[in-house]
Amino acid sequence: MTTPLLILIAGPYRSGTGGDPALIARNLERLEEAAAPIHRRGHVPMIGEWVALPILRGMDETDAADGDVMYETAHRLLQHCDAVLRLPGESAGADKDVEIALERGLPVYHSIDEIPMREDAVA
């Protein structure tokens, strides 16, 4: 494999937090912990929240109330991704990401070790 994959990291973000900002931040940290290992394997990590959060900050309450920007952004992003890494934990959004990936015929990994190493990667 010579071309890097764009890999969506999917897992809990808001799930199980009860809206607690500290718990949400911890969930984002868990998602981000997978980014460097994906990069070391020669690929490009992506997290939907990295894209969705700036969008939300730019919307007023009326725009944001029209739909779930987080889910919508992840679904649009999946049109450009080559694979999904599904991290453990309950998450309806991550489960939907996996469903969409499988419908598109994309690989879904459940561990960093399952992700192929690019030929020129330095692990």
Coordinates of C-alpha atoms in Angstrom, one line a residue, residues 7 9-12 23-41 45-47 49-50 85 87-88 111-113 115:
I7 CA -9.4 7.1 8.4
I9 CA -11.9 7.7 14.1
A10 CA -15.4 6.9 15.4
G11 CA -16.3 6.5 19.1
P12 CA -18.2 8.1 21.9
L23 CA -16.6 14.2 30.3
I24 CA -17.1 15.3 26.7
A25 CA -13.5 16.7 26.6
R26 CA -12.2 13.3 27.9
N27 CA -14.1 11.5 25.2
L28 CA -12.5 13.8 22.6
E29 CA -9.1 13.1 24.1
R30 CA -9.7 9.3 23.7
L31 CA -10.6 9.8 20.1
E32 CA -7.5 12.0 19.6
E33 CA -5.3 9.3 21.2
A34 CA -5.8 7.2 18.1
A35 CA -4.6 10.0 15.8
A36 CA -0.8 9.7 16.2
P37 CA -0.7 5.8 15.9
I38 CA -2.7 6.1 12.6
H39 CA -0.2 8.8 11.4
R40 CA 2.7 6.5 12.3
R41 CA 1.2 3.8 10.2
P45 CA -6.5 10.4 10.9
M46 CA -9.7 12.3 10.9
I47 CA -12.3 13.0 13.7
E49 CA -15.7 16.8 15.7
W50 CA -12.5 18.4 14.4
L85 CA -11.5 3.0 13.1
L87 CA -13.2 2.7 19.2
P88 CA -14.9 1.0 22.1
S111 CA -7.9 -1.8 16.6
I112 CA -4.9 0.2 15.5
D113 CA -3.1 -3.1 14.8
I115 CA -4.8 -0.9 10.1

